[in-house]
Amino acid sequence: MKKIGIVTSGGDAPGMNAAIRAAVRYGIYLGMEVYGIERGYTGLINDTIEPLNMRSVSDIIQRGGTILKTARCPEFKEKEGQDKAIEIIKKRGLEGIIVIGGDGSFMGAKILSERGIPTIGIPGTIDNDLPYTDFTLGFDTACNTALDAINKLRDTMTSHERVSIVEVMGRHCGDIALYAGIAGGAEMILIPEKKFTINGICQKLVNSYDSGKKSGIIVLAEGAGHAEDLARELSERTNFVVKATVLGHIQRGGGPSMVDRILGTRYGVHAVELLKEDIGNRVVGIKNNKIIDMDIVKAVSMKRKFDQNLYNIAQIVSL
Ligand code: ADP
Ligand code: F6P
C-alpha cells in the first residue's frame, strides 16, 4: 500500500495527535503518502482531504484535541453517505484508511472494511469502553485530569469537614470514575455497572463518620446519576454539608500524559505497519502491555468488560 488516509471521529481524546504524528512519520519513513481527512467521516463525504508531511505534524505530540478536527456525522450512518465516502476514497486513490475514534467510529470503520476499503481502527476515547483492549487512547490523561480535581477538592473538603461529589464522564462505562476514584482515595465510587441506593450511601457516610472520617469524596460517573441531585439528597438526609462538582469537557482536553503519548505513538506505528502489509479490517489495541490487533467485526461485537476485582479492591481500601 502506498497511499493512505487518517481520520479522527467522534469525541476527541488526548493522544490523538500523538497517533496522527506517528502514523504520518512512520508512513513517510516507509515510503507512503499520508493524507489527513478533516472533521471525521464528514471529510470523506465532502472531500476535505489534505496531504500531510513531516512538518504538518511538528509541535503536536504535546497538544490535546486533534489537528484533523473531529465531528459526529449522521450522514455516514446512511447508505447514501457511505456511497459518497467510498466514491471520494476511490477518486483520491486512497488504498487504506486509519480511523481514530470510539465505538461509534469503529462501526463506521467496520462498514468501510465490509465495503472493500482496508481500514484499521485506533481506539481513541477517554471512556475506556472498548472491551478488546486494556486501554483506549486518552483514558489515562482524562483520569489524571479527574485526579487533579479530586486532590484539590480533597484539600478544601478536609478543611471544612464536608463531602464532595465529583461527577466525571462515562455514560455506560465507569472506568474513569473507578480509576480516578481509587487513585484519589475516594470514599465512594458510583458507576453505571453497579447498582446503589441513596439509603446505602447515607449509611456508608454515617459509618464513615463514626469511624472518624469527617469529610469525604464521592466519585460519580455521569451514567450513574447527577452530582447536583445526589448532593441535595445527601444534604437533606445526613448531617453532612455535601457539595457537587461536574468536571465535564475539561476531561477531554489538555496535553496528553506520557502514557497517552507513548500509546498513541505505538498505535499509530502499528496501524501503518498493518496497512503497509496490505492488511485491513483490523483494530489495534494493548493487552498486557503488548500491542495487538484484532478482526474489526470480532472487536465491535465483544461484550463490555468490567474489572470486578479492581472494584472489590476499591471497596476495601476506601474504608
Ligand atoms: P465515538 O466514536 O466517540 O463513539 P460516536 O458514537 O458519536 O462517537 O460516532 C462517531 C461517528 O461514527 C458518527 O457520527 C458516525 O459518523 C459514525 N458512526 C457511528 N455509528 C455508526 C454506524 N452504526 N454506522 C456507520 N457509522 C457510524
Ligand atoms: O465518548 C466520550 C465522551 O466524552 C463521554 O464520556 C461523554 O458522555 C460524551 O463523550 C460527551 O459527548 P459530547 O462531547 O457530545 O457532549
XYZ file of C-alpha atoms and ligand atoms in Angstrom:
362
model
C 0.000 0.000 0.000
C 1.359 3.426 -0.976
C -1.360 5.963 -0.249
C -3.350 6.073 2.983
C -5.705 8.432 4.842
C -6.192 9.188 8.542
C -9.414 10.380 10.141
C -10.336 11.268 13.739
C -14.020 10.772 14.517
C -16.491 11.099 17.406
C -15.419 12.571 20.758
C -11.825 13.786 20.754
C -9.279 12.323 23.163
C -5.839 13.471 24.324
C -3.228 11.460 22.445
C -4.985 11.534 19.075
C -2.337 13.983 17.832
C 0.442 11.670 19.003
C -1.129 8.856 16.970
C -1.530 11.072 13.878
C 2.086 12.232 14.159
C 3.418 8.686 14.483
C 1.292 7.357 11.609
C 2.335 10.202 9.303
C 6.025 9.967 10.082
C 6.173 6.172 10.065
C 4.182 6.052 6.817
C 6.534 8.530 5.141
C 9.522 6.609 6.529
C 8.137 3.508 4.778
C 7.722 5.439 1.511
C 3.968 6.026 1.727
C 1.889 9.137 1.066
C -0.322 10.046 4.013
C -3.469 12.180 3.801
C -5.448 13.845 6.590
C -9.245 13.637 6.373
C -10.873 16.559 8.199
C -13.864 16.528 10.580
C -14.500 12.828 10.915
C -16.472 10.997 8.234
C -17.786 14.398 7.061
C -14.369 14.945 5.468
C -14.750 11.782 3.415
C -18.177 12.830 2.186
C -17.190 16.463 1.480
C -13.741 15.600 0.136
C -11.835 17.764 2.623
C -8.637 15.763 2.460
C -5.120 17.232 2.546
C -1.655 15.689 2.195
C 0.349 15.563 5.413
C 4.129 15.820 5.561
C 6.786 15.599 8.252
C 6.265 19.276 9.152
C 2.446 19.135 9.220
C 2.758 17.073 12.388
C 5.515 19.097 14.088
C 4.804 20.503 17.545
C 1.629 18.469 18.125
C 2.617 15.498 20.315
C 2.026 17.605 23.435
C -1.345 19.003 22.347
C -4.776 17.724 23.283
C -7.601 17.562 20.741
C -6.940 16.623 17.130
C -5.319 18.694 14.385
C -7.627 16.960 11.889
C -10.694 18.201 13.810
C -13.456 15.752 14.608
C -17.193 15.536 14.122
C -20.224 13.392 14.533
C -21.517 12.667 11.033
C -25.065 11.227 10.977
C -24.972 11.149 7.156
C -22.330 8.431 7.260
C -24.743 6.139 9.090
C -26.883 6.028 5.922
C -26.025 4.078 2.776
C -26.111 7.215 0.654
C -23.443 8.909 2.811
C -21.321 5.767 2.775
C -21.578 5.560 -1.045
C -20.355 9.159 -1.323
C -17.452 8.473 1.059
C -16.357 5.407 -0.884
C -16.548 7.307 -4.151
C -14.235 10.005 -2.710
C -11.804 7.415 -1.303
C -11.563 5.828 -4.764
C -11.328 9.169 -6.581
C -8.467 10.181 -4.274
C -6.735 6.830 -4.752
C -6.568 6.126 -1.021
C -5.760 2.440 -0.598
C -6.276 2.244 3.157
C -7.823 4.300 5.974
C -6.908 4.666 9.651
C -9.878 5.627 11.839
C -9.080 7.005 15.302
C -12.206 7.070 17.473
C -14.558 5.275 19.822
C -17.135 2.512 19.412
C -19.378 4.577 17.096
C -16.468 5.446 14.821
C -15.499 1.771 14.788
C -18.971 0.892 13.433
C -18.167 3.237 10.558
C -14.727 1.640 10.130
C -16.368 -1.788 10.030
C -18.651 -0.619 7.222
C -15.709 0.725 5.212
C -13.956 -2.630 5.693
C -17.022 -4.576 4.618
C -17.295 -2.411 1.533
C -13.780 -3.268 0.400
C -11.715 -0.392 1.847
C -8.910 -1.802 4.013
C -9.425 0.019 7.302
C -7.612 -0.024 10.656
C -9.187 1.304 13.872
C -7.201 3.002 16.641
C -9.171 3.190 19.915
C -9.324 6.897 20.749
C -11.791 7.763 23.517
C -11.447 8.871 27.119
C -14.136 6.350 28.163
C -12.003 3.158 28.007
C -15.147 1.366 26.871
C -13.755 -0.852 24.098
C -13.659 -4.381 25.516
C -10.954 -5.867 23.263
C -8.205 -3.550 24.559
C -6.922 -2.907 28.078
C -6.686 0.839 27.408
C -8.027 3.360 24.927
C -6.124 6.468 23.951
C -6.965 9.451 26.176
C -8.181 7.467 29.161
C -5.008 7.952 31.187
C -4.981 11.716 30.614
C -8.683 12.049 31.476
C -8.131 10.099 34.689
C -5.208 12.335 35.621
C -7.347 15.422 34.994
C -10.094 13.992 37.207
C -7.492 13.050 39.806
C -6.101 16.579 39.891
C -9.624 17.871 40.590
C -10.180 15.252 43.300
C -6.920 16.212 45.006
C -7.889 19.890 45.028
C -11.380 19.165 46.297
C -9.929 16.939 48.995
C -7.971 19.877 50.468
C -10.993 22.084 50.907
C -13.327 19.227 51.966
C -10.880 18.237 54.705
C -10.521 21.833 55.946
C -14.279 22.393 56.091
C -15.240 18.837 57.056
C -17.566 18.462 54.083
C -18.360 15.830 51.468
C -17.711 16.404 47.777
C -19.411 14.651 44.890
C -17.249 14.783 41.763
C -19.116 13.891 38.579
C -16.858 12.510 35.870
C -17.611 11.396 32.301
C -18.732 7.889 31.384
C -22.311 7.234 30.294
C -22.083 3.449 30.144
C -18.596 2.743 31.388
C -17.455 3.686 34.889
C -13.719 3.291 34.282
C -12.802 6.977 34.670
C -14.654 7.059 37.999
C -13.149 3.748 39.113
C -9.519 4.522 38.269
C -9.527 8.207 39.294
C -11.526 7.285 42.402
C -9.062 4.646 43.559
C -6.073 6.868 42.768
C -7.665 9.778 44.636
C -8.575 7.690 47.674
C -12.300 8.274 47.174
C -14.583 7.103 49.975
C -17.188 6.000 47.405
C -17.239 5.265 43.688
C -20.630 5.207 41.960
C -20.709 3.755 38.454
C -23.355 2.550 35.974
C -22.128 -1.053 36.220
C -23.062 -1.290 39.913
C -26.468 -0.623 41.432
C -26.655 1.539 44.578
C -29.331 3.119 46.754
C -29.456 6.535 48.413
C -30.076 4.796 51.732
C -26.954 2.706 51.214
C -24.853 5.801 50.506
C -26.242 7.616 53.575
C -25.471 4.606 55.750
C -21.904 4.457 54.440
C -21.413 8.163 55.175
C -22.695 7.723 58.724
C -20.467 4.660 59.291
C -17.538 6.559 57.870
C -18.226 9.495 60.240
C -18.454 7.115 63.190
C -15.094 5.603 62.225
C -13.503 9.065 62.393
C -13.835 10.401 58.852
C -15.340 13.871 58.999
C -15.067 14.577 55.271
C -15.089 12.590 52.063
C -15.013 12.326 48.303
C -17.659 10.519 46.247
C -16.746 9.982 42.594
C -19.851 9.628 40.448
C -19.834 8.544 36.786
C -22.295 10.622 34.745
C -24.127 7.452 33.708
C -24.884 6.642 37.343
C -26.587 9.927 38.308
C -26.263 13.686 38.574
C -23.997 15.276 41.160
C -26.344 18.183 41.979
C -29.345 15.879 42.597
C -27.332 13.496 44.716
C -25.747 16.328 46.739
C -29.213 17.717 47.514
C -30.499 14.336 48.662
C -27.482 13.558 50.821
C -27.530 17.035 52.402
C -31.184 16.530 53.314
C -30.754 13.031 54.706
C -27.465 13.355 56.622
C -25.699 15.932 58.792
C -23.001 16.435 56.158
C -22.643 19.528 54.018
C -22.426 17.988 50.537
C -21.040 19.913 47.539
C -21.263 18.978 43.856
C -18.669 19.488 41.096
C -19.226 18.450 37.473
C -15.934 18.172 35.585
C -17.495 17.922 32.108
C -15.449 18.557 28.977
C -12.350 19.627 30.931
C -11.683 15.877 30.977
C -11.496 15.724 27.194
C -8.851 18.429 26.797
C -5.321 19.166 27.895
C -1.922 17.886 26.893
C -1.763 14.090 26.838
C 0.033 12.289 29.653
C 3.280 10.449 28.961
C 1.281 7.201 28.864
C -1.064 8.509 26.147
C 1.791 9.969 24.075
C 3.572 6.614 24.064
C 0.349 4.668 23.490
C -0.674 6.953 20.609
C 2.773 6.561 19.055
C 2.676 2.764 19.345
C -0.884 2.571 17.998
C -0.067 4.864 15.059
C 3.016 2.878 14.087
C 1.233 -0.474 14.347
C -1.716 0.707 12.254
C 0.639 1.797 9.460
C 2.609 -1.456 9.686
C -0.614 -3.397 9.019
C -1.618 -1.259 6.035
C 1.906 -1.446 4.624
C 1.467 -5.233 4.580
C -1.909 -4.746 2.817
C -3.724 -5.921 5.937
C -7.021 -4.153 6.669
C -10.225 -4.724 8.616
C -8.500 -4.772 11.993
C -8.322 -2.680 15.145
C -5.214 -2.141 17.230
C -5.110 -2.322 20.997
C -2.970 -3.150 24.008
C -3.086 -6.324 26.097
C -0.669 -6.917 28.975
C 1.472 -4.060 27.631
C 1.809 -5.696 24.194
C 0.380 -4.001 21.107
C -2.127 -6.317 19.464
C -4.554 -6.263 16.569
C -7.866 -7.994 16.106
C -10.506 -8.505 13.436
C -12.785 -5.462 13.483
C -16.048 -7.447 13.337
C -14.968 -9.532 16.317
C -13.798 -6.454 18.251
C -17.033 -4.486 17.867
C -19.176 -7.463 18.832
C -17.345 -8.188 22.089
C -19.224 -7.806 25.351
C -18.469 -4.872 27.632
C -15.770 -5.626 30.192
C -15.824 -4.783 33.866
C -12.934 -5.207 36.261
C -14.792 -6.669 39.232
C -11.542 -7.376 41.050
C -10.461 -3.746 40.881
C -13.915 -2.673 42.048
C -13.679 -5.040 45.035
C -10.281 -3.611 45.929
C -11.740 -0.090 45.770
C -14.428 -1.098 48.292
C -11.888 -2.491 50.735
C -9.271 0.248 50.588
C -11.804 3.079 50.835
C -13.000 2.128 54.316
P -17.404 7.687 19.198
O -16.630 7.203 18.027
O -16.604 8.616 20.073
O -18.073 6.572 19.966
P -19.997 8.398 18.013
O -20.714 7.238 18.615
O -20.662 9.716 18.056
O -18.567 8.655 18.662
O -19.684 8.013 16.500
C -18.885 8.877 15.694
C -19.324 8.801 14.265
O -19.142 7.471 13.755
C -20.805 9.096 13.993
O -21.117 10.457 13.968
C -20.978 8.462 12.627
O -20.428 9.271 11.618
C -20.111 7.205 12.762
N -20.966 6.065 13.178
C -21.444 5.792 14.407
N -22.226 4.691 14.415
C -22.268 4.259 13.125
C -22.912 3.179 12.457
N -23.686 2.307 13.116
N -22.716 3.047 11.134
C -21.929 3.922 10.459
N -21.300 4.961 11.031
C -21.438 5.138 12.340
O -17.357 9.384 24.498
C -16.603 10.397 25.086
C -17.492 11.324 25.903
O -16.668 12.353 26.442
C -18.314 10.673 27.011
O -17.594 10.384 28.172
C -19.372 11.713 27.221
O -20.533 11.122 27.778
C -19.633 12.218 25.825
O -18.463 11.935 25.071
C -19.944 13.684 25.728
O -20.224 13.977 24.404
P -20.365 15.465 23.829
O -18.984 15.973 23.597
O -21.104 15.291 22.558
O -21.063 16.265 24.853
